[in-house]
Tab-separated table of C-alpha atoms and ligand atoms in Angstrom:
chain	number	residue	atom	x	y	z
A	1	UNK	CA	27.008	4.750	-22.710
A	2	UNK	CA	25.310	2.915	-19.792
A	3	UNK	CA	25.434	-0.839	-19.660
A	4	UNK	CA	22.210	-2.450	-18.479
A	5	UNK	CA	23.020	-5.396	-16.240
A	6	UNK	CA	20.494	-8.090	-15.525
A	7	UNK	CA	20.605	-9.132	-11.852
A	8	UNK	CA	21.876	-12.676	-11.260
A	9	UNK	CA	19.196	-15.313	-10.658
A	10	UNK	CA	18.547	-15.840	-6.933
A	11	UNK	CA	20.102	-12.529	-5.838
A	12	UNK	CA	17.978	-10.137	-3.816
A	13	UNK	CA	18.019	-7.727	-6.780
A	14	UNK	CA	16.683	-10.417	-9.135
A	15	UNK	CA	14.021	-11.394	-6.595
A	16	UNK	CA	13.133	-7.745	-6.100
A	17	UNK	CA	12.570	-7.203	-9.818
A	18	UNK	CA	10.319	-10.268	-9.910
A	19	UNK	CA	8.349	-9.005	-6.895
A	20	UNK	CA	7.994	-5.512	-8.384
A	21	UNK	CA	6.788	-7.047	-11.678
A	22	UNK	CA	4.258	-9.193	-9.793
A	23	UNK	CA	6.019	-12.392	-10.940
A	24	UNK	CA	5.787	-15.575	-8.912
A	25	UNK	CA	8.858	-16.583	-6.871
A	26	UNK	CA	10.468	-20.013	-7.288
A	27	UNK	CA	11.738	-22.628	-4.827
A	28	UNK	CA	15.289	-21.299	-5.322
A	29	UNK	CA	14.124	-17.730	-4.651
A	30	UNK	CA	12.522	-18.855	-1.391
A	31	UNK	CA	15.695	-20.573	-0.204
A	32	UNK	CA	17.794	-17.545	-1.223
A	33	UNK	CA	15.499	-15.276	0.845
A	34	UNK	CA	15.887	-17.525	3.894
A	35	UNK	CA	19.674	-17.457	3.451
A	36	UNK	CA	20.045	-13.761	2.655
A	37	UNK	CA	22.149	-12.118	5.374
A	38	UNK	CA	20.197	-8.850	5.440
A	39	UNK	CA	16.852	-9.598	7.075
A	40	UNK	CA	15.845	-5.940	6.773
A	41	UNK	CA	16.167	-6.104	2.972
A	42	UNK	CA	13.971	-9.225	2.918
A	43	UNK	CA	11.509	-7.557	5.284
A	44	UNK	CA	11.301	-4.416	3.163
A	45	UNK	CA	10.420	-6.446	0.116
A	46	UNK	CA	7.702	-8.303	2.011
A	47	UNK	CA	6.480	-5.024	3.465
A	48	UNK	CA	6.090	-3.594	-0.043
A	49	UNK	CA	3.867	-6.553	-0.985
A	50	UNK	CA	1.899	-6.261	2.260
A	51	UNK	CA	1.281	-2.559	1.610
A	52	UNK	CA	0.361	-3.203	-2.022
A	53	UNK	CA	-2.340	-5.653	-0.893
A	54	UNK	CA	-3.534	-4.169	2.414
A	55	UNK	CA	-2.056	-0.666	2.732
A	56	UNK	CA	-1.770	0.066	6.459
A	57	UNK	CA	-4.794	-2.000	7.439
A	58	UNK	CA	-4.027	-4.506	10.173
A	59	UNK	CA	-6.613	-6.984	11.303
A	60	UNK	CA	-7.587	-8.612	14.587
A	61	UNK	CA	-10.733	-10.134	16.057
A	62	UNK	CA	-12.449	-10.910	19.341
A	63	UNK	CA	-11.973	-14.614	19.704
A	64	UNK	CA	-11.596	-17.239	22.359
A	65	UNK	CA	-9.665	-20.495	22.360
A	66	UNK	CA	-11.068	-23.642	23.907
A	67	UNK	CA	-9.330	-27.006	24.065
A	68	UNK	CA	-12.071	-29.364	25.184
A	69	UNK	CA	-9.779	-32.386	25.493
A	70	UNK	CA	-6.034	-32.922	25.646
A	71	UNK	CA	-6.348	-36.696	25.406
A	72	UNK	CA	-4.587	-37.672	22.189
A	73	UNK	CA	-3.558	-40.940	20.569
A	74	UNK	CA	-0.863	-39.223	18.485
A	75	UNK	CA	2.639	-38.796	19.858
A	76	UNK	CA	4.014	-35.649	18.197
A	77	UNK	CA	7.552	-34.889	19.282
A	78	UNK	CA	6.875	-31.139	19.646
A	79	UNK	CA	3.713	-31.402	21.734
A	80	UNK	CA	3.710	-30.446	25.421
A	81	UNK	CA	-0.061	-30.485	25.712
A	82	UNK	CA	-1.343	-33.981	24.934
A	83	UNK	CA	-1.918	-36.833	27.380
A	84	UNK	CA	-2.063	-40.364	26.012
A	85	UNK	CA	-5.178	-41.522	27.809
A	86	UNK	CA	-8.068	-40.461	29.973
A	87	UNK	CA	-7.106	-40.798	33.647
A	88	UNK	CA	-3.407	-40.010	33.049
A	89	UNK	CA	-2.134	-37.177	35.288
A	90	UNK	CA	-3.163	-33.842	33.754
A	91	UNK	CA	-5.578	-35.414	31.242
A	92	UNK	CA	-8.894	-33.602	30.934
A	93	UNK	CA	-12.019	-33.706	28.808
A	94	UNK	CA	-14.662	-31.058	29.327
A	95	UNK	CA	-18.314	-31.883	29.628
A	96	UNK	CA	-20.516	-29.935	27.218
A	97	UNK	CA	-21.713	-27.798	30.107
A	98	UNK	CA	-18.138	-26.921	31.108
A	99	UNK	CA	-17.254	-25.950	27.545
A	100	UNK	CA	-20.433	-23.893	27.010
A	101	UNK	CA	-19.873	-22.161	30.356
A	102	UNK	CA	-16.672	-20.650	28.908
A	103	UNK	CA	-18.855	-18.732	26.447
A	104	UNK	CA	-21.691	-17.967	28.873
A	105	UNK	CA	-19.141	-16.391	31.238
A	106	UNK	CA	-18.142	-13.930	28.502
A	107	UNK	CA	-21.516	-12.839	27.171
A	108	UNK	CA	-21.150	-9.264	28.456
A	109	UNK	CA	-18.215	-8.757	26.027
A	110	UNK	CA	-18.753	-11.725	23.728
A	111	UNK	CA	-16.249	-13.155	21.261
A	112	UNK	CA	-17.282	-13.223	17.603
A	113	UNK	CA	-15.283	-16.440	17.081
A	114	UNK	CA	-14.641	-19.628	19.044
A	115	UNK	CA	-11.488	-21.471	17.964
A	116	UNK	CA	-11.416	-25.087	19.129
A	117	UNK	CA	-8.403	-27.417	18.772
A	118	UNK	CA	-8.308	-30.767	20.553
A	119	UNK	CA	-6.333	-33.928	21.022
A	120	UNK	CA	-7.361	-37.009	19.012
A	121	UNK	CA	-9.550	-38.653	21.666
A	122	UNK	CA	-10.307	-42.314	20.932
A	123	UNK	CA	-13.213	-42.698	23.348
A	124	UNK	CA	-15.764	-39.990	22.498
A	125	UNK	CA	-18.747	-40.570	20.195
A	126	UNK	CA	-18.987	-38.361	17.103
A	127	UNK	CA	-22.232	-36.977	18.524
A	128	UNK	CA	-20.139	-35.359	21.317
A	129	UNK	CA	-18.623	-32.954	18.756
A	130	UNK	CA	-21.939	-32.299	16.995
A	131	UNK	CA	-23.664	-31.460	20.255
A	132	UNK	CA	-20.690	-29.330	21.356
A	133	UNK	CA	-21.066	-27.109	18.265
A	134	UNK	CA	-24.843	-27.035	18.412
A	135	UNK	CA	-24.775	-25.945	22.069
A	136	UNK	CA	-22.503	-22.957	21.363
A	137	UNK	CA	-24.864	-21.876	18.574
A	138	UNK	CA	-27.870	-22.156	20.881
A	139	UNK	CA	-26.157	-19.794	23.324
A	140	UNK	CA	-25.018	-17.324	20.641
A	141	UNK	CA	-26.405	-18.097	17.173
A	142	UNK	CA	-24.120	-15.625	15.382
A	143	UNK	CA	-20.858	-16.834	16.933
A	144	UNK	CA	-18.440	-18.169	14.291
A	145	UNK	CA	-17.216	-21.695	15.063
A	146	UNK	CA	-13.650	-22.156	13.709
A	147	UNK	CA	-13.034	-25.668	14.891
A	148	UNK	CA	-11.030	-28.869	14.399
A	149	UNK	CA	-7.788	-29.021	12.437
A	150	UNK	CA	-7.481	-31.117	9.278
A	151	UNK	CA	-5.664	-33.681	11.443
A	152	UNK	CA	-8.771	-33.985	13.650
A	153	UNK	CA	-11.085	-34.219	10.627
A	154	UNK	CA	-8.872	-36.998	9.204
A	155	UNK	CA	-8.976	-38.787	12.571
A	156	UNK	CA	-12.795	-38.486	12.738
A	157	UNK	CA	-13.101	-39.911	9.213
A	158	UNK	CA	-10.951	-42.955	10.069
A	159	UNK	CA	-12.309	-43.465	13.573
A	160	UNK	CA	-16.015	-43.119	12.800
A	161	UNK	CA	-15.895	-44.625	9.293
A	162	UNK	CA	-16.847	-41.619	7.168
A	163	UNK	CA	-15.383	-39.688	4.234
A	164	UNK	CA	-13.915	-36.227	4.841
A	165	UNK	CA	-16.953	-34.794	3.066
A	166	UNK	CA	-19.370	-36.642	5.332
A	167	UNK	CA	-17.540	-35.555	8.502
A	168	UNK	CA	-17.445	-31.913	7.392
A	169	UNK	CA	-21.075	-31.940	6.250
A	170	UNK	CA	-22.314	-33.336	9.570
A	171	UNK	CA	-20.204	-30.865	11.547
A	172	UNK	CA	-21.361	-28.036	9.332
A	173	UNK	CA	-24.991	-28.960	9.950
A	174	UNK	CA	-24.207	-28.869	13.688
A	175	UNK	CA	-22.647	-25.389	13.487
A	176	UNK	CA	-19.121	-25.571	12.048
A	177	UNK	CA	-18.327	-22.428	10.020
A	178	UNK	CA	-14.647	-22.725	9.104
A	179	UNK	CA	-11.486	-24.677	9.897
A	180	UNK	CA	-8.315	-23.471	11.615
A	181	UNK	CA	-4.906	-24.226	10.133
A	182	UNK	CA	-3.277	-26.318	12.867
A	183	UNK	CA	-1.709	-29.721	12.313
A	184	UNK	CA	0.318	-28.843	9.194
A	185	UNK	CA	3.677	-28.869	11.055
A	186	UNK	CA	6.245	-29.552	8.282
A	187	UNK	CA	4.928	-31.466	5.282
A	188	UNK	CA	8.178	-32.940	3.989
A	189	UNK	CA	8.307	-36.673	4.859
A	190	UNK	CA	11.942	-36.439	6.068
A	191	UNK	CA	10.747	-34.213	8.906
A	192	UNK	CA	7.164	-35.374	9.345
A	193	UNK	CA	8.251	-38.988	9.886
A	194	UNK	CA	10.338	-37.821	12.845
A	195	UNK	CA	8.111	-35.227	14.507
A	196	UNK	CA	4.582	-36.530	13.864
A	197	UNK	CA	4.615	-39.972	12.337
A	198	UNK	CA	1.253	-41.220	13.603
A	199	UNK	CA	-1.275	-38.654	12.420
A	200	UNK	CA	-2.510	-37.322	9.056
A	201	UNK	CA	0.211	-37.166	6.396
A	202	UNK	CA	0.874	-34.032	4.379
A	203	UNK	CA	-1.330	-35.285	1.538
A	204	UNK	CA	-4.129	-36.148	3.953
A	205	UNK	CA	-3.915	-32.696	5.599
A	206	UNK	CA	-4.071	-31.034	2.188
A	207	UNK	CA	-6.865	-33.332	1.046
A	208	UNK	CA	-9.085	-32.378	3.988
A	209	UNK	CA	-8.594	-28.699	3.120
A	210	UNK	CA	-9.252	-29.499	-0.560
A	211	UNK	CA	-12.593	-31.083	0.359
A	212	UNK	CA	-13.499	-28.201	2.713
A	213	UNK	CA	-12.664	-25.636	0.018
A	214	UNK	CA	-14.750	-27.621	-2.470
A	215	UNK	CA	-17.707	-27.241	-0.089
A	216	UNK	CA	-17.183	-23.457	-0.126
A	217	UNK	CA	-15.624	-23.420	3.329
A	218	UNK	CA	-12.835	-21.005	4.281
A	219	UNK	CA	-9.840	-22.435	6.100
A	220	UNK	CA	-6.446	-21.312	7.416
A	221	UNK	CA	-3.061	-22.990	7.139
A	222	UNK	CA	0.075	-23.072	9.284
A	223	UNK	CA	3.719	-24.170	9.458
A	224	UNK	CA	5.525	-25.144	12.650
A	225	UNK	CA	9.111	-23.955	12.138
A	226	UNK	CA	12.350	-23.605	14.044
A	227	UNK	CA	13.067	-27.204	15.127
A	228	UNK	CA	14.773	-29.887	12.967
A	229	UNK	CA	13.688	-28.679	9.533
A	230	UNK	CA	15.906	-26.968	6.929
A	231	UNK	CA	15.085	-23.863	4.894
A	232	UNK	CA	14.436	-26.181	1.938
A	233	UNK	CA	11.779	-28.012	3.984
A	234	UNK	CA	10.126	-24.680	4.845
A	235	UNK	CA	10.025	-23.570	1.214
A	236	UNK	CA	8.696	-26.968	0.117
A	237	UNK	CA	5.936	-26.583	2.734
A	238	UNK	CA	4.964	-23.092	1.593
A	239	UNK	CA	4.885	-24.104	-2.066
A	240	UNK	CA	2.599	-27.063	-1.338
A	241	UNK	CA	0.149	-24.644	0.302
A	242	UNK	CA	0.436	-22.269	-2.654
A	243	UNK	CA	-0.255	-25.124	-5.085
A	244	UNK	CA	-3.423	-26.155	-3.239
A	245	UNK	CA	-4.621	-22.561	-3.148
A	246	UNK	CA	-4.058	-22.312	-6.929
A	247	UNK	CA	-6.298	-25.339	-7.285
A	248	UNK	CA	-9.093	-24.548	-4.834
A	249	UNK	CA	-8.925	-20.908	-3.756
A	250	UNK	CA	-11.883	-19.916	-5.902
A	251	UNK	CA	-15.671	-19.750	-5.548
A	252	UNK	CA	-15.780	-18.714	-1.901
A	253	UNK	CA	-13.580	-21.480	-0.488
A	254	UNK	CA	-9.837	-21.452	0.000
A	255	UNK	CA	-7.201	-20.444	2.510
A	256	UNK	CA	-7.718	-17.009	3.942
A	257	UNK	CA	-4.686	-16.775	6.207
A	258	UNK	CA	-1.323	-18.412	6.722
A	259	UNK	CA	0.114	-18.557	10.249
A	260	UNK	CA	3.797	-19.366	10.793
A	261	UNK	CA	4.085	-20.994	14.242
A	262	UNK	CA	7.398	-20.613	16.079
A	263	UNK	CA	8.462	-23.814	17.841
A	264	UNK	CA	8.422	-23.712	21.665
A	265	UNK	CA	10.684	-26.328	23.274
A	266	UNK	CA	9.572	-26.612	26.929
A	267	UNK	CA	8.259	-29.943	28.129
A	268	UNK	CA	8.318	-31.841	24.835
A	269	UNK	CA	10.436	-34.352	22.947
A	270	UNK	CA	12.582	-31.631	21.358
A	271	UNK	CA	13.315	-29.722	24.580
A	272	UNK	CA	17.053	-29.878	23.871
A	273	UNK	CA	16.597	-27.533	20.877
A	274	UNK	CA	16.698	-23.742	21.219
A	275	UNK	CA	13.562	-21.806	20.278
A	276	UNK	CA	13.791	-19.853	17.000
A	277	UNK	CA	15.098	-16.300	17.418
A	278	UNK	CA	13.144	-13.103	16.754
A	279	UNK	CA	15.096	-12.609	13.520
A	280	UNK	CA	14.105	-16.083	12.330
A	281	UNK	CA	10.472	-15.350	13.208
A	282	UNK	CA	10.513	-12.048	11.282
A	283	UNK	CA	12.290	-13.582	8.300
A	284	UNK	CA	9.783	-16.448	8.179
A	285	UNK	CA	6.873	-14.003	8.148
A	286	UNK	CA	8.566	-12.058	5.342
A	287	UNK	CA	9.399	-15.058	3.144
A	288	UNK	CA	5.878	-16.424	3.652
A	289	UNK	CA	4.394	-13.109	2.458
A	290	UNK	CA	6.630	-13.185	-0.601
A	291	UNK	CA	6.050	-16.828	-1.598
A	292	UNK	CA	2.337	-17.107	-0.781
A	293	UNK	CA	1.155	-14.694	-3.446
A	294	UNK	CA	-2.329	-16.235	-3.525
A	295	UNK	CA	-3.139	-16.318	0.213
A	296	UNK	CA	-4.549	-12.954	1.262
A	297	UNK	CA	-3.486	-12.723	4.903
A	298	UNK	CA	-0.328	-13.502	6.895
A	299	UNK	CA	-0.860	-13.655	10.643
A	300	UNK	CA	1.728	-12.654	13.191
A	301	UNK	CA	0.248	-14.897	15.881
A	302	UNK	CA	1.217	-12.953	18.980
A	303	UNK	CA	0.985	-15.984	21.291
A	304	UNK	CA	3.684	-17.805	19.357
A	305	UNK	CA	5.861	-14.742	18.569
A	306	UNK	CA	5.262	-12.621	21.706
A	307	UNK	CA	3.286	-9.377	21.279
A	308	UNK	CA	6.559	-7.421	20.925
A	309	UNK	CA	7.901	-9.402	17.961
A	310	UNK	CA	4.425	-9.681	16.415
A	311	UNK	CA	4.246	-5.880	16.466
A	312	UNK	CA	7.498	-5.630	14.480
A	313	UNK	CA	6.237	-8.335	12.097
A	314	UNK	CA	3.565	-5.838	10.983
A	315	UNK	CA	6.463	-4.164	9.103
A	316	UNK	CA	7.789	-7.507	7.772
A	317	UNK	CA	4.787	-8.672	5.754
A	318	UNK	CA	2.149	-9.550	8.348
A	319	UNK	CA	-1.271	-7.849	8.254
A	320	UNK	CA	-3.074	-9.674	11.084
A	321	UNK	CA	-2.416	-10.330	14.776
A	322	UNK	CA	-5.097	-13.015	15.363
A	323	UNK	CA	-7.299	-11.995	18.293
A	324	UNK	CA	-7.923	-11.508	21.987
A	325	UNK	CA	-7.846	-15.302	22.584
A	326	UNK	CA	-8.600	-15.059	26.353
A	327	UNK	CA	-7.186	-18.388	27.444
A	328	UNK	CA	-4.509	-20.203	25.434
A	329	UNK	CA	-3.086	-23.525	26.637
A	330	UNK	CA	-0.968	-25.225	23.901
A	331	UNK	CA	1.795	-22.589	23.922
A	332	UNK	CA	1.544	-22.116	27.695
A	333	UNK	CA	2.335	-25.809	28.109
A	334	UNK	CA	5.332	-25.424	25.770
A	335	UNK	CA	6.845	-22.517	27.733
A	336	UNK	CA	5.400	-19.411	26.045
A	337	UNK	CA	5.807	-16.289	28.181
A	338	UNK	CA	3.207	-14.356	26.156
A	339	UNK	CA	0.099	-13.387	28.128
A	340	UNK	CA	-2.740	-15.884	27.679
A	341	UNK	CA	-5.064	-13.167	26.355
A	342	UNK	CA	-4.995	-9.521	25.190
A	343	UNK	CA	-7.691	-6.862	25.387
A	344	UNK	CA	-9.052	-5.092	22.312
A	345	UNK	CA	-7.404	-1.886	23.588
A	346	UNK	CA	-4.103	-3.731	23.918
A	347	UNK	CA	-4.279	-5.011	20.331
A	348	UNK	CA	-5.295	-1.582	19.012
A	349	UNK	CA	-2.331	-0.013	20.794
A	350	UNK	CA	0.148	-2.556	19.419
A	351	UNK	CA	-1.090	-1.872	15.888
A	352	UNK	CA	-1.250	1.913	16.228
A	353	UNK	CA	2.261	2.094	17.639
A	354	UNK	CA	3.477	0.153	14.616
A	355	UNK	CA	2.079	3.027	12.526
A	356	UNK	CA	-0.736	0.913	11.112
A	357	UNK	CA	-4.525	1.211	11.053
A	358	UNK	CA	-6.258	-1.293	13.375
A	359	UNK	CA	-9.256	-3.014	11.799
A	360	UNK	CA	-11.434	-5.241	13.914
A	361	UNK	CA	-12.750	-8.011	11.660
A	362	UNK	CA	-14.923	-11.079	11.890
A	363	UNK	CA	-13.457	-14.482	11.025
A	364	UNK	CA	-14.207	-14.013	7.314
A	365	UNK	CA	-12.504	-10.592	7.247
A	366	UNK	CA	-15.694	-8.547	7.123
A	367	UNK	CA	-14.915	-5.227	8.812
A	368	UNK	CA	-16.491	-4.768	12.247
A	369	UNK	CA	-14.781	-1.476	13.080
A	370	UNK	CA	-11.942	0.523	11.583
A	371	UNK	CA	-9.992	2.386	14.275
A	372	UNK	CA	-8.118	5.650	13.863
A	373	UNK	CA	-4.518	5.751	12.785
A	374	UNK	CA	-2.245	7.245	15.465
A	375	UNK	CA	1.162	8.525	14.385
A	376	UNK	CA	2.540	7.913	17.835
A	377	UNK	CA	0.543	7.693	21.061
A	378	UNK	CA	0.525	10.857	23.143
A	379	UNK	CA	2.491	9.316	25.969
A	380	UNK	CA	5.270	8.177	23.646
A	381	UNK	CA	5.420	11.627	22.039
A	382	UNK	CA	5.758	13.301	25.442
A	383	UNK	CA	8.560	10.987	26.544
A	384	UNK	CA	10.338	11.510	23.236
A	385	UNK	CA	10.073	15.322	23.484
A	386	UNK	CA	11.298	15.309	27.076
A	387	UNK	CA	14.286	13.141	26.163
A	388	UNK	CA	15.110	15.277	23.146
A	389	UNK	CA	15.039	18.435	25.292
A	390	UNK	CA	17.347	16.900	27.915
A	391	UNK	CA	19.714	15.776	25.191
A	392	UNK	CA	19.889	19.281	23.718
A	393	UNK	CA	20.545	20.776	27.182
A	394	UNK	CA	23.470	18.407	27.744
A	395	UNK	CA	24.927	19.238	24.351
A	396	UNK	CA	24.719	23.018	24.750
B	1	V47	O1	-1.344	-27.680	15.353
B	1	V47	C1	1.844	-27.457	19.123
B	1	V47	C2	1.262	-26.015	17.131
B	1	V47	C3	-0.912	-25.661	16.579
B	1	V47	C4	3.720	-26.556	19.716
B	1	V47	O2	-5.994	-21.139	12.121
B	1	V47	C5	3.189	-25.841	18.650
B	1	V47	O3	-6.277	-19.100	12.795
B	1	V47	C6	4.967	-24.392	18.728
B	1	V47	O4	-2.846	-24.066	14.662
B	1	V47	N1	5.556	-25.079	19.739
B	1	V47	C7	-2.253	-25.159	17.113
B	1	V47	N2	3.810	-24.762	18.153
B	1	V47	C8	-2.403	-23.654	16.950
B	1	V47	C9	-2.863	-23.274	15.566
B	1	V47	C10	-3.365	-21.902	15.301
B	1	V47	C11	-2.998	-20.851	16.104
B	1	V47	C12	-3.520	-19.577	15.830
B	1	V47	C13	-4.398	-19.372	14.796
B	1	V47	C14	-4.757	-20.435	13.992
B	1	V47	C15	-5.737	-20.221	12.891
B	1	V47	C16	-4.233	-21.709	14.233
B	1	V47	O5	0.102	-25.297	17.482
B	1	V47	C17	-0.698	-27.126	16.437
B	1	V47	C18	0.800	-27.210	16.302
B	1	V47	O6	1.190	-27.015	14.981
B	1	V47	N3	2.040	-26.429	18.290
B	1	V47	N4	2.857	-27.548	20.005
B	1	V47	C19	4.973	-26.152	20.264
B	1	V47	N5	5.570	-26.832	21.237
């Protein structure tokens, strides 16, 4: 007679049966996944969920990043980008014309999305941001403006004396379409008090997204990992995002993608810490896929992970690589050796070589073009055949 054994709570087998049954994972499960020695086992589980939801489809878009000002009153320990005041060495604030020129210069192969993240500048009028958005829309009315993190929206509300709803409504009238996920860092107060004590709190970050979702706006969310936080802090962070999505991810609003951001140590207040390893990056993608059962997309942001690790992440739970980007500055300042932009062909190749189907999307995940699947690119097949032949010759 066979004895049926129930797997012990928190073991990979117990977590696997929950995942296969479509059951929600707990805080303890999340911590156990972060601690599990076999990252491949964790990755395979996340991959199964990724394939259940998206099959082989892997998304990217044509986007460009613009940071119009790096002047920032906050003093985040991890930031290598901000300058405290206008006039400080390296401080810059673009004029509208300079910012718009970035788009005009790319109209022959235009981006479908402009992603703007800035410092918290104390000296600009609110109208500067409204006119900035409106100007981009005048140049290209169908461009999607994914702009201003929840931390910026919170700052605008305090600085200009408005509610979150009023700020978002005015920006929306000027051209704002959705919000990026930056500024989340680590929510837990034990960590947040040390790495970003003087900007929006976790509750304020989540509240801005709550209000945006209530207005039917799509947003993204992030987590900056690999510095002073513990696995428990990471799981706490992910579960707070999941709880908000349970509450608001209906009726057209909600989070559409989660982006784990690997900490880069160069030139900031935590430069004595090592950067997270590739294994940590892959594991974090996988655990995020498994815990965030109500957020449709997990991005392997190639700027933060390097294109090479991001490509592997497509087998660890991620289904999106972000986009072409063109000109990234935040990670450059913090020591990233990733290129500052990728071509569409480059992204398609990364995805095809991972054995996935590249899908160009717009910001809201409408399909622009589905590319062909390629088992292995021709060149790789030729090299492999040549090597195999040589190997056989040596052996005979
Ligand atoms: O908010 C800053 C992070 C974020 C460092 O929503 C750092 O689609 C690592 O949020 N090491 C901005 N990270 C980028 C961001 C983002 C990126 C891609 C896509 C989306 C999206 C959003 O970068 C900041 C902060 O959390 N960051 N400095 C650093 N030294």
